[in-house]
Amino acid sequence: MVPTIFYAASAAAAAALLMLLLPAARKVRTAGTVLGLASLAWILVTIVRAIPVTDSALGNVGMTVLCAFISVAAAVRVITHHRPVYSALYFVLVVISGAALFVLLSAEFVAFSLVIVYAGAILITYLFVLMLAQQSPSETGGADAVEYDRVAREPAAAVTCGFVLLAVLGSVIFASPRSAADASADQVAAVERAWADLGRMPDALLERARRTDPQVRMVVPRSNGAWIETQRDFTAVVSVQRVDSDIASDLVLSPAMLPENTARVGMALVTRFPVSLELAGVILLMAMLGAVVLARRQSELADDERRALAGLDRLAGSEASPARSRG
Amino acid sequence: MNAFLAPVSSAIASVSTALEGMGQAFSAASEAQIALSLAISALLFVIGLVGFMVRRNMIIMFLCTELMFQGAALAMITVARMHMDVSGQVFVIFILTVAAAEAALALGLVVLLHRRRETLSAEVWSDLGEA
């Protein structure tokens, strides 16, 4: 069964986006903004009301809704603003609220690298290129933006395509919810994987064992060769030697001792995906070389032009002979 | 709508009882939050797609592809959270790498194209050939 209410809200959002994209009067744009915010709220409320929220998760859901409003509104501004520089700045807002969503989904490391790489590096590159290539407003006459930034290309067709895609995505996302059995099987497998990751981090394992019991001297492998053994109630058992004896005994680690997200991402990066990591490095190197090749001047310069570019002429003008002999 | 999502709510009930007293990394992600995040990622992707088709400034068109990257990355992180696996997060790191490489190359190309025609409009390039 497909929720028609979701489709209706998507259609309202599409109409709102179309009103914002068309070159229209201020009144129409205000109406589009109101309709857009209302339909976004409609979509989010539909989802939240369909799935009961436990009290402990209420804060996270509220923050998610807030970030949803910020990021979607900023994304709409990115594609509707007439001035490219403001579009880029609104994209920074999308990135930051996206990073907040990542933190809410407990992906802290990726959230921080998102802010550093996107807001810090990629967006600065975009701003540089915009400032290199953009005509200043005075050149184009008046305070208004240039024509190709003001007038949208085929907005009705684009919005129709986009929101048909949204309806299809929505029906796929919400059509087949996973069963309770699947969810708890996922849960058990996930906790087992997390404990196995901790077993591959000797220092973290020893530190956690000491935090549980300060008398621990060292952690030793268990009789079956593994460092750690998961139990049914999501705790884990390790073998330890305490300071007062050489005989190994069992120590139970509580689920609060599970490894942190960042440690597990690093572990997965170097143990499960080492080849991809190397390939990512190759891609970055290739991009760097490509950018250098693209940015090189295409025309051959004459000797005196090259001197002028290097600023040697000015040097030669001020202190005549030494600069010339050095050059 | 309620009947349609009923299995999800029973799943939450069983999982959230199992999660009582777990560490921070494994608690407090409700199924509602996951559904919301997936909806946001779909919306971001669609807005980026519409922007790519609608805008005529080449730089903003590439900015819209970055918007689509954002939507895809958010979907990755959300599904990783849903299955409580870190592979999705590792994949997002690679998405960031490719996005950085793409931005460097695409912007280099945009600067070259701008030098040839002195405009950022994509439409002057609608007939490809020797300029």
CSV table of N, CA and C in Angstrom, one decimal, chain B residues 18-94:
chain,number,residue,atom,x,y,z
B,18,ALA,N,15.6,-4.0,23.8
B,18,ALA,CA,17.0,-4.6,23.9
B,18,ALA,C,18.1,-3.6,24.1
B,19,LEU,N,17.8,-2.4,23.7
B,19,LEU,CA,18.9,-1.4,23.7
B,19,LEU,C,19.0,-0.7,25.1
B,20,GLU,N,18.1,-1.0,26.1
B,20,GLU,CA,18.2,-0.4,27.4
B,20,GLU,C,19.6,-0.6,28.0
B,21,GLY,N,20.2,0.5,28.4
B,21,GLY,CA,21.5,0.4,29.1
B,21,GLY,C,22.7,0.2,28.2
B,22,MET,N,22.5,0.3,26.9
B,22,MET,CA,23.6,0.1,26.0
B,22,MET,C,24.5,1.4,25.9
B,23,GLY,N,25.7,1.2,25.3
B,23,GLY,CA,26.6,2.3,25.2
B,23,GLY,C,26.0,3.4,24.2
B,24,GLN,N,26.6,4.6,24.3
B,24,GLN,CA,26.1,5.7,23.5
B,24,GLN,C,26.0,5.4,22.0
B,25,ALA,N,27.0,4.6,21.5
B,25,ALA,CA,27.0,4.4,20.1
B,25,ALA,C,25.9,3.5,19.6
B,26,PHE,N,25.2,2.9,20.5
B,26,PHE,CA,24.1,2.0,20.1
B,26,PHE,C,22.7,2.3,20.6
B,27,SER,N,22.6,3.5,21.1
B,27,SER,CA,21.3,3.8,21.7
B,27,SER,C,20.6,5.0,20.9
B,28,ALA,N,19.4,5.2,21.2
B,28,ALA,CA,18.7,6.5,20.9
B,28,ALA,C,18.5,6.8,19.4
B,29,ALA,N,18.7,5.8,18.5
B,29,ALA,CA,18.4,6.1,17.1
B,29,ALA,C,17.0,5.5,16.9
B,30,SER,N,16.0,6.3,16.8
B,30,SER,CA,14.7,5.7,16.6
B,30,SER,C,14.4,5.5,15.1
B,31,GLU,N,13.5,4.6,14.9
B,31,GLU,CA,13.1,4.4,13.5
B,31,GLU,C,12.6,5.7,12.8
B,32,ALA,N,11.9,6.5,13.7
B,32,ALA,CA,11.4,7.8,13.1
B,32,ALA,C,12.5,8.7,12.6
B,33,GLN,N,13.6,8.7,13.4
B,33,GLN,CA,14.7,9.6,13.0
B,33,GLN,C,15.3,9.1,11.7
B,34,ILE,N,15.4,7.7,11.5
B,34,ILE,CA,15.9,7.2,10.3
B,34,ILE,C,15.0,7.5,9.1
B,35,ALA,N,13.7,7.3,9.3
B,35,ALA,CA,12.8,7.7,8.2
B,35,ALA,C,12.9,9.1,7.8
B,36,LEU,N,13.0,10.0,8.8
B,36,LEU,CA,13.1,11.4,8.6
B,36,LEU,C,14.4,11.7,7.8
B,37,SER,N,15.5,11.1,8.2
B,37,SER,CA,16.8,11.4,7.5
B,37,SER,C,16.7,10.9,6.1
B,38,LEU,N,16.1,9.8,5.9
B,38,LEU,CA,16.0,9.3,4.5
B,38,LEU,C,15.1,10.2,3.6
B,39,ALA,N,14.1,10.8,4.2
B,39,ALA,CA,13.2,11.7,3.5
B,39,ALA,C,14.0,13.0,3.2
B,40,ILE,N,14.8,13.5,4.1
B,40,ILE,CA,15.7,14.7,3.9
B,40,ILE,C,16.7,14.4,2.7
B,41,SER,N,17.3,13.2,2.8
B,41,SER,CA,18.3,12.9,1.7
B,41,SER,C,17.6,12.8,0.4
B,42,ALA,N,16.4,12.3,0.3
B,42,ALA,CA,15.7,12.2,-1.0
B,42,ALA,C,15.4,13.7,-1.5
B,43,LEU,N,14.9,14.5,-0.5
B,43,LEU,CA,14.6,15.9,-0.9
B,43,LEU,C,15.8,16.6,-1.4
B,44,LEU,N,17.0,16.5,-0.7
B,44,LEU,CA,18.2,17.2,-1.1
B,44,LEU,C,18.6,16.7,-2.5
B,45,PHE,N,18.5,15.4,-2.7
B,45,PHE,CA,18.9,14.9,-4.0
B,45,PHE,C,18.0,15.5,-5.1
B,46,VAL,N,16.7,15.5,-4.8
B,46,VAL,CA,15.8,16.0,-5.9
B,46,VAL,C,16.0,17.5,-6.1
B,47,ILE,N,16.2,18.3,-5.0
B,47,ILE,CA,16.4,19.7,-5.2
B,47,ILE,C,17.7,19.9,-6.0
B,48,GLY,N,18.7,19.1,-5.8
B,48,GLY,CA,20.0,19.3,-6.5
B,48,GLY,C,19.7,18.9,-8.0
B,49,LEU,N,18.9,17.9,-8.2
B,49,LEU,CA,18.6,17.5,-9.6
B,49,LEU,C,17.9,18.6,-10.4
B,50,VAL,N,16.8,19.1,-9.7
B,50,VAL,CA,16.0,20.2,-10.3
B,50,VAL,C,17.0,21.4,-10.6
B,51,GLY,N,17.8,21.7,-9.6
B,51,GLY,CA,18.7,22.8,-9.8
B,51,GLY,C,19.7,22.6,-11.0
B,52,PHE,N,20.2,21.4,-11.2
B,52,PHE,CA,21.1,21.1,-12.3
B,52,PHE,C,20.4,21.3,-13.6
B,53,MET,N,19.1,21.0,-13.7
B,53,MET,CA,18.3,21.1,-14.9
B,53,MET,C,17.9,22.6,-15.2
B,54,VAL,N,17.7,23.3,-14.1
B,54,VAL,CA,17.1,24.6,-14.2
B,54,VAL,C,18.1,25.7,-14.4
B,55,ARG,N,19.2,25.7,-13.6
B,55,ARG,CA,20.2,26.8,-13.7
B,55,ARG,C,21.0,26.8,-15.0
B,56,ARG,N,21.4,28.0,-15.4
B,56,ARG,CA,22.2,28.1,-16.6
B,56,ARG,C,23.6,28.5,-16.4
B,57,ASN,N,23.9,28.9,-15.2
B,57,ASN,CA,25.3,29.2,-14.8
B,57,ASN,C,26.1,27.9,-14.6
B,58,MET,N,27.2,27.7,-15.3
B,58,MET,CA,27.9,26.5,-15.2
B,58,MET,C,28.4,26.2,-13.8
B,59,ILE,N,28.8,27.2,-13.0
B,59,ILE,CA,29.4,27.0,-11.7
B,59,ILE,C,28.2,26.5,-10.8
B,60,ILE,N,27.0,27.2,-10.9
B,60,ILE,CA,25.9,26.7,-10.1
B,60,ILE,C,25.5,25.3,-10.4
B,61,MET,N,25.6,25.0,-11.7
B,61,MET,CA,25.2,23.6,-12.1
B,61,MET,C,26.1,22.6,-11.4
B,62,PHE,N,27.4,22.9,-11.3
B,62,PHE,CA,28.3,22.0,-10.5
B,62,PHE,C,28.0,22.0,-9.0
B,63,LEU,N,27.6,23.2,-8.5
B,63,LEU,CA,27.2,23.3,-7.1
B,63,LEU,C,26.0,22.4,-6.9
B,64,CYS,N,25.1,22.3,-7.8
B,64,CYS,CA,23.9,21.4,-7.7
B,64,CYS,C,24.3,20.0,-7.7
B,65,THR,N,25.4,19.6,-8.4
B,65,THR,CA,25.8,18.2,-8.3
B,65,THR,C,26.4,17.9,-6.9
B,66,GLU,N,27.0,18.9,-6.3
B,66,GLU,CA,27.5,18.8,-4.9
B,66,GLU,C,26.3,18.6,-3.9
B,67,LEU,N,25.2,19.3,-4.3
B,67,LEU,CA,23.9,19.1,-3.5
B,67,LEU,C,23.4,17.6,-3.6
B,68,MET,N,23.5,17.1,-4.8
B,68,MET,CA,23.1,15.7,-4.9
B,68,MET,C,24.1,14.7,-4.2
B,69,PHE,N,25.4,15.1,-4.2
B,69,PHE,CA,26.3,14.3,-3.4
B,69,PHE,C,25.9,14.3,-1.9
B,70,GLN,N,25.5,15.5,-1.4
B,70,GLN,CA,25.0,15.6,0.0
B,70,GLN,C,23.9,14.6,0.3
B,71,GLY,N,22.9,14.6,-0.6
B,71,GLY,CA,21.8,13.7,-0.4
B,71,GLY,C,22.2,12.3,-0.4
B,72,ALA,N,23.1,11.9,-1.3
B,72,ALA,CA,23.6,10.5,-1.4
B,72,ALA,C,24.3,10.2,-0.1
B,73,ALA,N,25.2,11.1,0.4
B,73,ALA,CA,26.0,10.8,1.6
B,73,ALA,C,25.1,10.7,2.8
B,74,LEU,N,24.0,11.5,2.9
B,74,LEU,CA,23.1,11.4,4.0
B,74,LEU,C,22.4,10.1,4.0
B,75,ALA,N,22.0,9.6,2.8
B,75,ALA,CA,21.4,8.3,2.7
B,75,ALA,C,22.3,7.2,3.2
B,76,MET,N,23.6,7.3,2.7
B,76,MET,CA,24.6,6.3,3.2
B,76,MET,C,24.7,6.2,4.7
B,77,ILE,N,24.8,7.4,5.3
B,77,ILE,CA,25.0,7.5,6.7
B,77,ILE,C,23.8,6.9,7.4
B,78,THR,N,22.6,7.3,6.9
B,78,THR,CA,21.4,6.8,7.6
B,78,THR,C,21.2,5.3,7.5
B,79,VAL,N,21.5,4.7,6.4
B,79,VAL,CA,21.4,3.3,6.3
B,79,VAL,C,22.5,2.6,7.1
B,80,ALA,N,23.7,3.2,7.1
B,80,ALA,CA,24.7,2.6,8.0
B,80,ALA,C,24.2,2.6,9.5
B,81,ARG,N,23.5,3.7,9.9
B,81,ARG,CA,23.0,3.8,11.2
B,81,ARG,C,21.9,2.7,11.5
B,82,MET,N,21.1,2.6,10.4
B,82,MET,CA,20.0,1.6,10.5
B,82,MET,C,20.5,0.2,10.8
B,83,HIS,N,21.6,-0.2,10.1
B,83,HIS,CA,22.1,-1.5,10.2
B,83,HIS,C,23.2,-1.5,11.2
B,84,MET,N,23.6,-0.4,11.8
B,84,MET,CA,24.6,-0.2,12.8
B,84,MET,C,25.9,-0.8,12.3
B,85,ASP,N,26.3,-0.4,11.1
B,85,ASP,CA,27.5,-0.9,10.5
B,85,ASP,C,28.3,0.4,10.0
B,86,VAL,N,29.7,0.3,10.0
B,86,VAL,CA,30.4,1.5,9.7
B,86,VAL,C,30.8,1.5,8.2
B,87,SER,N,30.5,0.5,7.4
B,87,SER,CA,30.9,0.6,6.0
B,87,SER,C,30.3,1.8,5.3
B,88,GLY,N,29.1,2.1,5.7
B,88,GLY,CA,28.4,3.3,5.0
B,88,GLY,C,29.2,4.5,5.3
B,89,GLN,N,29.7,4.7,6.5
B,89,GLN,CA,30.5,5.9,6.8
B,89,GLN,C,31.8,5.9,6.1
B,90,VAL,N,32.4,4.7,5.9
B,90,VAL,CA,33.7,4.7,5.1
B,90,VAL,C,33.4,5.0,3.7
B,91,PHE,N,32.2,4.6,3.2
B,91,PHE,CA,31.9,4.9,1.8
B,91,PHE,C,31.7,6.4,1.7
B,92,VAL,N,31.2,7.1,2.7
B,92,VAL,CA,31.0,8.6,2.6
B,92,VAL,C,32.3,9.3,2.5
B,93,ILE,N,33.4,8.7,3.2
B,93,ILE,CA,34.7,9.3,3.1
B,93,ILE,C,35.2,9.2,1.7
B,94,PHE,N,34.9,8.1,1.0
B,94,PHE,CA,35.3,8.0,-0.4
B,94,PHE,C,34.5,9.0,-1.3
